[in-house]
Amino acid sequence: MSRFFYSIGKTAYSKPWIFIASWLLILGIIITAIVTNGVNTSSETRIDGTAAQDVLDELAEEYPAASGGQGSYLFEVPEGEAIDDPANAQALAMAANEIYNLDHVVNPMDMIQDEEAMAQMQAMQEMMSQLPASEVNHRPFIVQEMPVPGIQISEDGTVALFQFQLTKTAEDLSEAEREELADAANIAQDNSSITVIPTGALQGVDIPIGGTHEIIGLAIAAVILVVTLGSLIAAGLPLVVALIGVGVGVGGTFALSSMFEINSLTPVLALMIGLAVGIDYALFIVNRQRNLITEQQLPAKEAAARAVGTAGSAVFFAGLTVIIALSGLLVIGISFLSSMALVAALTVLIDVLVALTLLPALLGLIGERIVSAKARNKQLTGKDSKQGFSGAWITGLLKMKWAAILLVIVVLGTLAVPVAQMNLGMPSGESANQDTATRQSYDLISDSFGEGFNGPLLVVAKDQDAAAVNPQEYFQLLANISQLDGVAEVSPGGFNEDGTIAIISIIPENGPTDEATKQLVESLRTDAAATENTNTAIGVTGLTAINIDISEKLAEVFPIYIAIIVVLSLLILLVVFRSILIPIKATAGFLLSIMATFGATTAVFQWGWLGLLFGIDTGGPLLSFIPIMVTGILYGLAMDYQVFLVSSMREAYIHGEKGDRAIVSGYKTASKVVVAAALIMVSVFSGFIFTDDIMIKQIGFALAFGILVDAFLIRMVFVPAVMSLFGDKIWWLPKWLDKILPDLDIEGEKLLHELNEKDKAIRTKTGENSI
């Protein structure tokens, strides 16, 4: 393997413009495709195989008008006025009528097309008036003695809530459709003293792709590169390589978005990972080339080829572990996670290819300037001591290995304590910052109407004999549901054209993320009291029910996912390091770091600890897909550092250094660049913590904290300390297994032996010719 990468590096160095032009051509094609086709993303989080998704799919087929999402606006008047004062009422009615006239909004009055339908509606209203009255703090909005559908007024008369049905989910509305809704709603504001406040998804979904915070993260990474490599030219190469990699990876995602539905979080995740690993992989290769030049006085061309052959092999297998960890998400069968995993894995693959082909080509353009004359002379005069801080640190660490191991376990175990109270869910306005429009509209609805109005449920009823739903049984169903614990209000939603599907809207007493709301959804699905004295079967959907199902589904498949990536990665590490104990030790260390990561994320985002430091002022549930996604990504990235650090130790062991000497030698060689790579990753991920979107905040924090813990406590402390306990036995591999495992030569031992033999032959031939 190393010989293959050596030849690629040498070719790319010798013929740089072929490789550079090829990557620029690919990038140009992608940019052209984006300009031509545009970018199309969706915020839908579809979870196939869940009860709520099945009901929603059924609605889409048999009752399309009811299968979309729900939109809502708040209308508020100044103190001393009432929303139903004549001028305000007229302006509000005008806005409501204008919204109902839009093509992407369902007008409930369109259902009443003849006298029979009108009679049914009147009978329904009369039956509803006979249902047990629930405690409500609102009243209908009446204009000219007729209630306007969908509008309710708060008890004090200062706030109106207008809820309406959309023909598609609110997240999938185009920008033009959002503007039409906003213009229609603002009619009330333009013609009265009413203030219009959009709620929920109508406020827009702004998932940032690059911004000030990310640029700051890159700037910090640039400083770290300059300090590590000691050269502006060398420091610029990893940044260029990473930007080309994410340009192709993320840009390619956007270019294909017109053909395949892509979740709006997908390119963000690919950008996070692509930048981090792209910089790191290029850093490892550039650092190895510079070391070969300064320590062995090799020409830049030969050093670049050998760096790609050796460090490039480590990059390839490090990238492979990340790709496997991400690809494991495909087995779970959750579409939006699958697309995110595929795009992120593809971006990592592109980063690896760019590092192995474009980077040596760029090194070919730079030539001998990659190392200054001062750096070369420093090595020749012996002024560059290898001991330094890393040597002193690892020597002291190995002398106190038991204390170091126990300290790491205690620290990470303490950080993991909050995991026991980790609450998973999907973000709502309740967990948004208090100065955001999302949180303010959530609080206004809660205070004026009740918290349950922020997360209505949709019940779909069908006759068990596939006949039309009996209206009397429908009314009985409404009465039954109104008596269930946790139900604040029930209202009819009507029937489809042939009467085989009936829908009911439910307002829970509690908020969308409360445990009581989860119990209500469970009761609706399992409690026979809901369908008592009817021949109907019901299903529950709506955004709240979907989010509940997402959390349960992800919790269910999490152990399966962990088993898959751990087994596959253990196999890769077994082949790479040809050791039984090293893969086990690496995985054990990772389990410590991932538990500490989830504990810290829970403390910050759920409990609110140090929240102001990270730009949050309200605790809330962690994203339900955080455990799976972060575990997969961090496992892959942690194994990156495992490969780079331990492969240096194995290289020293193969070259004859035994026991602690091999550990110390490998540590001194790799620790500086591993520390720099980890700091770069932390810098890039931290840039995403300070965005406004709570989902991206949580992902950015978990990845940044996880890398910080795993790189500095596990890989740099725990791993060498545990290896020292086992001595040379850490490299033990049964002979029968050694024979059947492929020899990947990741340390480049065979490559170096072959090159040394060639050097000897050349020197011998030169000597013969000179005689």
GROMACS .gro file of N, CA, C and O in nm, residues 336 397 558 725:
model
   16
  336PHE      N    1  -3.306   1.083   0.663
  336PHE     CA    2  -3.231   1.209   0.672
  336PHE      C    3  -3.093   1.186   0.734
  336PHE      O    4  -2.996   1.252   0.696
  397LEU      N    5   0.526   1.088   3.229
  397LEU     CA    6   0.397   1.019   3.228
  397LEU      C    7   0.414   0.869   3.250
  397LEU      O    8   0.341   0.808   3.329
  558PHE      N    9  -2.979   0.279   1.861
  558PHE     CA   10  -2.846   0.323   1.904
  558PHE      C   11  -2.754   0.206   1.940
  558PHE      O   12  -2.638   0.202   1.894
  725LEU      N   13   0.195  -0.034   3.044
  725LEU     CA   14   0.163  -0.142   3.137
  725LEU      C   15   0.189  -0.279   3.075
  725LEU      O   16   0.236  -0.372   3.141
   0.00000   0.00000   0.00000
